[in-house]
PDB file of C-alpha atoms and ligand atoms in Angstrom:
ATOM      1  CA  MET A 202      -0.426   0.244   0.096  1.00 60.00           C
ATOM      2  CA  SER A 203       1.364   3.650  -0.737  1.00 91.00           C
ATOM      3  CA  LEU A 204       1.934   5.599   2.085  1.00 98.00           C
ATOM      4  CA  ALA A 205       0.858   9.456   2.492  1.00 98.00           C
ATOM      5  CA  LEU A 206       2.130  11.996   4.901  1.00 98.00           C
ATOM      6  CA  TYR A 207      -0.752  15.245   5.565  1.00 98.00           C
ATOM      7  CA  GLY A 208       1.898  17.984   7.143  1.00 98.00           C
ATOM      8  CA  HIS A 209       3.876  21.010   7.284  1.00 97.00           C
ATOM      9  CA  PRO A 210       7.743  21.420   6.545  1.00 95.00           C
ATOM     10  CA  PHE A 211       7.865  24.428   9.629  1.00 92.00           C
ATOM     11  CA  SER A 212       5.440  21.786  11.917  1.00 93.00           C
ATOM     12  CA  SER A 213       7.866  20.155  14.287  1.00 93.00           C
ATOM     13  CA  TYR A 214       5.691  17.291  14.662  1.00 96.00           C
ATOM     14  CA  THR A 215       5.676  16.961  11.028  1.00 98.00           C
ATOM     15  CA  GLN A 216       9.100  16.354  10.654  1.00 97.00           C
ATOM     16  CA  LYS A 217       9.329  13.937  13.953  1.00 97.00           C
ATOM     17  CA  VAL A 218       7.695  11.668  11.446  1.00 98.00           C
ATOM     18  CA  LEU A 219       9.690  12.739   8.434  1.00 98.00           C
ATOM     19  CA  ILE A 220      12.596  11.388  10.806  1.00 98.00           C
ATOM     20  CA  ALA A 221      11.323   8.144  10.753  1.00 98.00           C
ATOM     21  CA  LEU A 222      10.382   7.996   7.129  1.00 98.00           C
ATOM     22  CA  TYR A 223      13.693   9.159   6.104  1.00 98.00           C
ATOM     23  CA  GLU A 224      15.854   7.279   8.322  1.00 97.00           C
ATOM     24  CA  ASN A 225      14.295   3.677   6.731  1.00 98.00           C
ATOM     25  CA  GLY A 226      14.140   5.052   3.824  1.00 98.00           C
ATOM     26  CA  THR A 227      10.471   4.680   3.254  1.00 98.00           C
ATOM     27  CA  PRO A 228       8.621   5.452   0.086  1.00 98.00           C
ATOM     28  CA  PHE A 229       5.471   8.022   0.881  1.00 98.00           C
ATOM     29  CA  GLU A 230       4.090  11.036  -0.675  1.00 98.00           C
ATOM     30  CA  PHE A 231       4.260  14.284   1.245  1.00 98.00           C
ATOM     31  CA  ARG A 232       1.338  15.907   0.983  1.00 98.00           C
ATOM     32  CA  SER A 233       1.542  19.858   2.090  1.00 98.00           C
ATOM     33  CA  LEU A 234      -0.870  21.669   4.052  1.00 97.00           C
ATOM     34  CA  GLY A 235      -1.007  25.435   3.123  1.00 94.00           C
ATOM     35  CA  PRO A 236      -2.546  27.703   0.596  1.00 94.00           C
ATOM     36  CA  ASP A 237      -1.353  26.495  -2.287  1.00 95.00           C
ATOM     37  CA  THR A 238      -2.714  23.054  -1.966  1.00 96.00           C
ATOM     38  CA  PRO A 239      -6.246  22.942  -0.616  1.00 96.00           C
ATOM     39  CA  GLN A 240      -7.088  19.949  -2.182  1.00 97.00           C
ATOM     40  CA  HIS A 241      -4.800  18.444   0.869  1.00 97.00           C
ATOM     41  CA  ALA A 242      -6.897  20.683   3.842  1.00 97.00           C
ATOM     42  CA  ALA A 243      -9.975  18.732   2.445  1.00 97.00           C
ATOM     43  CA  GLU A 244      -9.073  15.384   2.194  1.00 97.00           C
ATOM     44  CA  TRP A 245      -6.754  16.371   5.938  1.00 98.00           C
ATOM     45  CA  LEU A 246     -10.164  17.403   6.919  1.00 98.00           C
ATOM     46  CA  ARG A 247     -12.381  14.821   5.588  1.00 97.00           C
ATOM     47  CA  ARG A 248     -10.299  12.128   7.336  1.00 98.00           C
ATOM     48  CA  TRP A 249      -9.083  13.588  10.803  1.00 98.00           C
ATOM     49  CA  PRO A 250     -11.806  16.454  11.903  1.00 98.00           C
ATOM     50  CA  LEU A 251      -9.479  16.974  14.839  1.00 98.00           C
ATOM     51  CA  ARG A 252      -7.416  19.282  12.782  1.00 97.00           C
ATOM     52  CA  LYS A 253      -3.879  18.282  14.033  1.00 97.00           C
ATOM     53  CA  PHE A 254      -0.885  17.400  12.139  1.00 97.00           C
ATOM     54  CA  PRO A 255       0.565  14.837  10.630  1.00 98.00           C
ATOM     55  CA  LEU A 256      -1.670  12.305   9.479  1.00 98.00           C
ATOM     56  CA  LEU A 257      -0.277   9.224   8.070  1.00 98.00           C
ATOM     57  CA  VAL A 258      -2.637   7.300   5.381  1.00 98.00           C
ATOM     58  CA  ASP A 259      -1.685   3.769   4.461  1.00 98.00           C
ATOM     59  CA  GLY A 260      -4.429   3.325   1.628  1.00 95.00           C
ATOM     60  CA  GLU A 261      -7.623   3.763   3.418  1.00 94.00           C
ATOM     61  CA  ARG A 262      -6.340   3.534   6.972  1.00 97.00           C
ATOM     62  CA  ASN A 263      -5.185   6.838   8.723  1.00 98.00           C
ATOM     63  CA  VAL A 264      -3.195   6.583  11.292  1.00 98.00           C
ATOM     64  CA  ALA A 265      -3.174   9.781  13.199  1.00 98.00           C
ATOM     65  CA  GLU A 266      -0.745  10.886  16.832  1.00 98.00           C
ATOM     66  CA  THR A 267       3.249  10.947  16.167  1.00 98.00           C
ATOM     67  CA  SER A 268       4.012   8.382  18.512  1.00 98.00           C
ATOM     68  CA  ILE A 269       1.622   5.730  17.003  1.00 98.00           C
ATOM     69  CA  ILE A 270       2.545   6.897  13.664  1.00 98.00           C
ATOM     70  CA  ILE A 271       6.424   5.835  14.639  1.00 98.00           C
ATOM     71  CA  GLU A 272       4.574   2.639  16.361  1.00 98.00           C
ATOM     72  CA  TYR A 273       2.620   1.728  13.244  1.00 98.00           C
ATOM     73  CA  LEU A 274       5.574   2.305  10.431  1.00 98.00           C
ATOM     74  CA  GLN A 275       7.774  -0.204  12.907  1.00 98.00           C
ATOM     75  CA  LEU A 276       4.947  -2.830  12.869  1.00 97.00           C
ATOM     76  CA  MET A 277       4.032  -2.151   9.415  1.00 98.00           C
ATOM     77  CA  HIS A 278       6.430  -0.724   7.197  1.00 98.00           C
ATOM     78  CA  PRO A 279       9.276  -2.398   9.150  1.00 97.00           C
ATOM     79  CA  GLY A 280      13.205  -1.407   7.555  1.00 97.00           C
ATOM     80  CA  PRO A 281      16.730  -1.402   8.232  1.00 97.00           C
ATOM     81  CA  VAL A 282      16.586   0.621  11.166  1.00 97.00           C
ATOM     82  CA  ARG A 283      14.572  -0.526  14.177  1.00 97.00           C
ATOM     83  CA  LEU A 284      12.534   2.480  15.448  1.00 97.00           C
ATOM     84  CA  LEU A 285      11.950   0.699  18.829  1.00 97.00           C
ATOM     85  CA  PRO A 286      13.983  -1.352  20.670  1.00 97.00           C
ATOM     86  CA  ALA A 287      12.942  -5.022  20.474  1.00 96.00           C
ATOM     87  CA  ASP A 288      13.615  -5.196  24.285  1.00 98.00           C
ATOM     88  CA  PRO A 289      10.037  -4.231  26.310  1.00 98.00           C
ATOM     89  CA  MET A 290      11.867  -2.518  29.086  1.00 98.00           C
ATOM     90  CA  ALA A 291      14.023  -0.732  26.682  1.00 97.00           C
ATOM     91  CA  ALA A 292      10.904   0.073  24.387  1.00 98.00           C
ATOM     92  CA  LEU A 293       9.623   2.270  27.394  1.00 98.00           C
ATOM     93  CA  ASP A 294      12.208   3.620  28.298  1.00 96.00           C
ATOM     94  CA  VAL A 295      11.831   5.262  24.075  1.00 97.00           C
ATOM     95  CA  ARG A 296       8.324   5.584  24.999  1.00 98.00           C
ATOM     96  CA  PHE A 297       8.905   7.771  28.142  1.00 98.00           C
ATOM     97  CA  LEU A 298      11.205   9.894  26.513  1.00 96.00           C
ATOM     98  CA  ASP A 299       8.941  10.218  23.733  1.00 97.00           C
ATOM     99  CA  ARG A 300       6.321  11.469  26.007  1.00 98.00           C
ATOM    100  CA  PHE A 301       9.130  13.458  28.178  1.00 97.00           C
ATOM    101  CA  PHE A 302      10.008  15.616  24.711  1.00 97.00           C
ATOM    102  CA  ASP A 303       6.325  15.940  23.623  1.00 97.00           C
ATOM    103  CA  LEU A 304       5.042  16.979  26.762  1.00 97.00           C
ATOM    104  CA  HIS A 305       7.206  19.314  28.201  1.00 97.00           C
ATOM    105  CA  VAL A 306       9.628  20.308  25.480  1.00 96.00           C
ATOM    106  CA  MET A 307       7.121  20.610  22.119  1.00 95.00           C
ATOM    107  CA  ASN A 308       3.801  21.586  23.489  1.00 94.00           C
ATOM    108  CA  ALA A 309       5.999  24.444  26.204  1.00 95.00           C
ATOM    109  CA  ALA A 310       7.649  25.650  22.635  1.00 95.00           C
ATOM    110  CA  GLN A 311       3.972  25.931  21.305  1.00 93.00           C
ATOM    111  CA  HIS A 312       2.947  28.333  23.959  1.00 96.00           C
ATOM    112  CA  ALA A 313       5.566  30.974  22.314  1.00 96.00           C
ATOM    113  CA  VAL A 314       4.177  29.949  18.859  1.00 94.00           C
ATOM    114  CA  ASP A 315       0.763  30.372  19.541  1.00 95.00           C
ATOM    115  CA  GLY A 316       1.540  33.972  21.608  1.00 96.00           C
ATOM    116  CA  ALA A 317       3.515  35.321  18.515  1.00 95.00           C
ATOM    117  CA  LEU A 318       0.717  33.891  16.257  1.00 94.00           C
ATOM    118  CA  THR A 319      -1.953  36.240  18.589  1.00 96.00           C
ATOM    119  CA  GLY A 320      -0.288  39.132  16.721  1.00 96.00           C
ATOM    120  CA  ASP A 321      -0.763  41.057  20.419  1.00 96.00           C
ATOM    121  CA  PRO A 322       2.654  42.257  21.691  1.00 97.00           C
ATOM    122  CA  VAL A 323       1.812  41.842  24.842  1.00 97.00           C
ATOM    123  CA  LYS A 324       0.299  37.504  24.595  1.00 97.00           C
ATOM    124  CA  ARG A 325       3.845  37.340  22.706  1.00 96.00           C
ATOM    125  CA  GLN A 326       5.624  38.336  25.756  1.00 97.00           C
ATOM    126  CA  GLU A 327       3.589  36.482  27.715  1.00 97.00           C
ATOM    127  CA  GLY A 328       3.660  33.180  25.543  1.00 97.00           C
ATOM    128  CA  LEU A 329       7.080  33.771  25.355  1.00 97.00           C
ATOM    129  CA  ALA A 330       7.518  33.999  29.546  1.00 97.00           C
ATOM    130  CA  LEU A 331       5.805  31.084  29.865  1.00 97.00           C
ATOM    131  CA  ALA A 332       7.677  28.516  27.064  1.00 97.00           C
ATOM    132  CA  VAL A 333      10.439  29.909  29.002  1.00 98.00           C
ATOM    133  CA  LYS A 334       9.642  28.909  32.152  1.00 98.00           C
ATOM    134  CA  LYS A 335       8.515  25.117  30.816  1.00 98.00           C
ATOM    135  CA  LEU A 336      11.524  24.531  28.588  1.00 98.00           C
ATOM    136  CA  GLU A 337      13.848  25.657  31.734  1.00 98.00           C
ATOM    137  CA  LEU A 338      12.188  23.162  33.876  1.00 97.00           C
ATOM    138  CA  ALA A 339      12.499  20.171  31.225  1.00 97.00           C
ATOM    139  CA  TYR A 340      15.709  21.075  30.523  1.00 97.00           C
ATOM    140  CA  GLY A 341      16.942  21.088  33.824  1.00 96.00           C
ATOM    141  CA  TRP A 342      15.574  17.580  34.399  1.00 96.00           C
ATOM    142  CA  LEU A 343      16.773  16.563  30.596  1.00 95.00           C
ATOM    143  CA  GLU A 344      20.397  18.169  32.308  1.00 94.00           C
ATOM    144  CA  GLY A 345      20.638  15.685  35.235  1.00 93.00           C
ATOM    145  CA  GLN A 346      19.757  12.553  33.407  1.00 91.00           C
ATOM    146  CA  LEU A 347      22.436  13.099  30.961  1.00 88.00           C
ATOM    147  CA  VAL A 348      25.383  11.239  31.579  1.00 76.00           C
ATOM    148  CA  TRP A 349      29.039  12.042  30.308  1.00 66.00           C
TER     149      TRP A 349
HETATM  150  N1  GSH B 663       0.120  14.845  19.510  1.00 92.22           N
HETATM  151  C1  GSH B 663       0.047  15.686  18.644  1.00 92.22           C
HETATM  152  C2  GSH B 663       0.411  16.788  18.158  1.00 92.22           C
HETATM  153  C3  GSH B 663       0.163  17.015  16.773  1.00 92.22           C
HETATM  154  C4  GSH B 663       0.402  18.853  16.685  1.00 92.22           C
HETATM  155  O1  GSH B 663      -0.514  19.616  17.752  1.00 92.22           O
HETATM  156  N2  GSH B 663       0.319  19.089  15.367  1.00 92.22           N
HETATM  157  C5  GSH B 663      -0.024  20.890  15.241  1.00 92.22           C
HETATM  158  C6  GSH B 663       1.485  21.006  14.575  1.00 92.22           C
HETATM  159  S1  GSH B 663       2.575  20.891  14.770  1.00 92.22           S
HETATM  160  C7  GSH B 663      -0.779  21.074  14.589  1.00 92.22           C
HETATM  161  O2  GSH B 663      -1.259  20.337  14.668  1.00 92.22           O
HETATM  162  N3  GSH B 663      -1.506  22.639  15.046  1.00 92.22           N
HETATM  163  C8  GSH B 663      -2.606  22.889  14.758  1.00 92.22           C
HETATM  164  C9  GSH B 663      -3.738  22.858  15.420  1.00 92.22           C
HETATM  165  O3  GSH B 663      -3.406  22.783  16.718  1.00 92.22           O
HETATM  166  O4  GSH B 663      -4.727  23.636  15.488  1.00 92.22           O
HETATM  167  C10 GSH B 663       0.715  14.070  17.766  1.00 92.22           C
HETATM  168  O5  GSH B 663       1.808  13.873  18.313  1.00 92.22           O
HETATM  169  O6  GSH B 663       0.371  14.301  16.782  1.00 92.22           O
END
């Protein structure tokens, strides 16, 4: 079955899935969501009305949520590079870090993006301050985990 990925090149969550696809040289068609391709947005929303991207389409199957997409690729389109370790406990560590980066780094950074997108300088500053506060906490914990 042919794979298609709906997303945007500036979206960090889209990049997360692109890395998994590129790592294994998995063939897919990229369907960029933007003003020049309204047909892609219409099809994406028909398939996934929750309005989050990226969305992977494999034939008639829609696969949403980047962590699930990556596990799906591992199961259904495996390549030379394993995306999760075979050992269940090692896989649990990978899943934990996946959650950590999504919930405490990506979502934290999103506060700054959301503030900037309003075009309001006060909201921009507030969003940035909140992102910095949350990211400092996350990176502080991460620094403590690094073994040199
Ligand atoms: N938990 C989702 C998050 C995806 C996400 O937030 N994507 C952003 C783009 S990077 C998005 O869809 N933003 C549009 C919106 O929230 O309306 C995943 O892992 O797929």
